[in-house]
Amino acid sequence: MAQKFYIEDLNKHVGQSVELKGWVYNLRSSGKIKFLLLRDGTGLCQCVYFKGECDDASFEEFSKLTQETCVTVTGVVKEEKRSPGGYELSARTLKINAPSVDYPIGPKEHGPDFLLNNRHLWLRSKNQHAIIRLRAEIIKAIRDFFDGRGFTLVDAPIFTPSACEGTSTLFETEYFDEKAYLSQSGQLYMEAGAAAFGKVYCFGPTFRAEKSKTRRHLIEFWMVEPEVAFNDLYDNMELAEQFVEYIVQRVLKNKSEELKVLERNVEVLAKVKAPFPRLHYKEAAEIIFKENPQFKKGDDFGGTDETIISSKFEKPVFVHHYPSAIKAFYMKEDPSEPGSSMSCDLLATEGYGEIIGGGQREDDMIKLEAKVKEHGLKMEDFNWYFDLRRYGSFEHAGFGLGIERTVSWICGISHVRETIPFPRMYGRLRP
Ligand code: 4AD
Ligand code: MG
């Protein structure tokens, strides 16, 4: 009996008789010869049925195949450059395991709503497959980067009692007799982690009730958040640029096939090497104002403003020292520049927008208390957080990198909805 293999392993079994299980990806026939393009999740393999060479009943069975029928095939592995994946099966038998009637996704163009409604099936398509594999590599690179540099993984909670990133996007839920919020960011907990372990990171889902539909906002998104004791704003930017270079270069090295499927311009990515250019907020605001006179200096940047900045550079660019007034309560105000925060955002190339937000944290208890009140937050919610200032306050900095924005940039796709297996967006909870 032929042994069972996955398509990705066929290179080790040339000349051998094997069994493959998978789904019908494509079908073609011309008289005495029939071609089944088989998909098993690990790859594609062309299975060739020659009348007379394969089993007669199997040749007949072929006519019952439809897209996504689940099948078992046996045959002999041959090297074949023209076959996707480089190997072909001289097929002997075909067995239908389960039918697939009227599979909804075909080669014709479908609208985004239709595809999102069928996301559970859409994931089987070639481009989606490439994107999710790239996402998995990006996540692996993220973990390897921090694990390889002495960071300790400290998981942050999902149920939280208070806001980290402003109260307007809090997702409220019941927590027995109390109210709780789904975490907007693990940062405050990472600050506790940094005091305990020096260099830490968390990686997990975060939630923001963003009541707007944009290309860059999800309700549930994944974020990696490093936090480092005794790092200042400038150390923080250095860490961030080395980190982003590492991710991009790893993907270029390990996932060139997937980038090719997506027709990504890899020359742009090849240039993503530290150091990255850095702009003070005031310089960035000048540049934006010249092209967008409606922009008010002192305001946060919109999507088009970010694109104006990124179009001026070949590499991702840092903007630092945003006005304190438009940043979160925990940002340290620069003592040499009142009104400006020691914050930094990293804008990706080609208008993909902000992928990193972070900065140096306020370590002075009195100033932090004033900030909490200024932001209309309740001191009692932050009692534990103030302990980090009460007991050996320390200089520290960190940042958060959004996985989906990073995946959309690296893949070169315009909307974050395709960068997560099952997107949660305003107005979309299913599938
Ligand atoms: O700039 P943000 O809000 O920063 C924080 O949450 C900090 N507490 C992180 C830290 O310093 N530890 O978010 C960080 C990143 C953004 O740059 C963006 O990439 C992503 O998270 N992000 C979103 N991605 C998808 N959908 C949303 N609604 C997002 N909001 C933020
Ligand atoms: Mg931000």
PDB file of N, CA, C and O and ligand atoms in Angstrom, residues 327 345 354 356-357, ligand 2:
ATOM      1  N   LYS A 327      -1.417  62.916  23.073  1.00  0.00           N
ATOM      2  CA  LYS A 327      -0.928  61.571  23.395  1.00  0.00           C
ATOM      3  C   LYS A 327      -1.476  61.091  24.734  1.00  0.00           C
ATOM      4  O   LYS A 327      -2.021  61.876  25.507  1.00  0.00           O
ATOM      5  N   ASP A 345       6.243  57.487  16.933  1.00  0.00           N
ATOM      6  CA  ASP A 345       5.456  56.596  16.081  1.00  0.00           C
ATOM      7  C   ASP A 345       6.340  56.228  14.908  1.00  0.00           C
ATOM      8  O   ASP A 345       7.159  57.043  14.470  1.00  0.00           O
ATOM      9  N   GLU A 354       0.935  54.312  10.296  1.00  0.00           N
ATOM     10  CA  GLU A 354       1.582  54.016  11.582  1.00  0.00           C
ATOM     11  C   GLU A 354       1.536  52.520  11.892  1.00  0.00           C
ATOM     12  O   GLU A 354       0.469  51.931  11.957  1.00  0.00           O
ATOM     13  N   ILE A 356       3.885  51.410  14.472  1.00  0.00           N
ATOM     14  CA  ILE A 356       4.358  51.375  15.859  1.00  0.00           C
ATOM     15  C   ILE A 356       3.971  52.666  16.553  1.00  0.00           C
ATOM     16  O   ILE A 356       4.063  53.751  15.967  1.00  0.00           O
ATOM     17  N   GLY A 357       3.543  52.536  17.807  1.00  0.00           N
ATOM     18  CA  GLY A 357       3.348  53.697  18.669  1.00  0.00           C
ATOM     19  C   GLY A 357       4.013  53.400  20.003  1.00  0.00           C
ATOM     20  O   GLY A 357       3.902  52.285  20.503  1.00  0.00           O
TER      21      GLY A 357
HETATM   22 MG    MG B   2      -0.802  55.324  17.945  1.00  0.00          MG
END
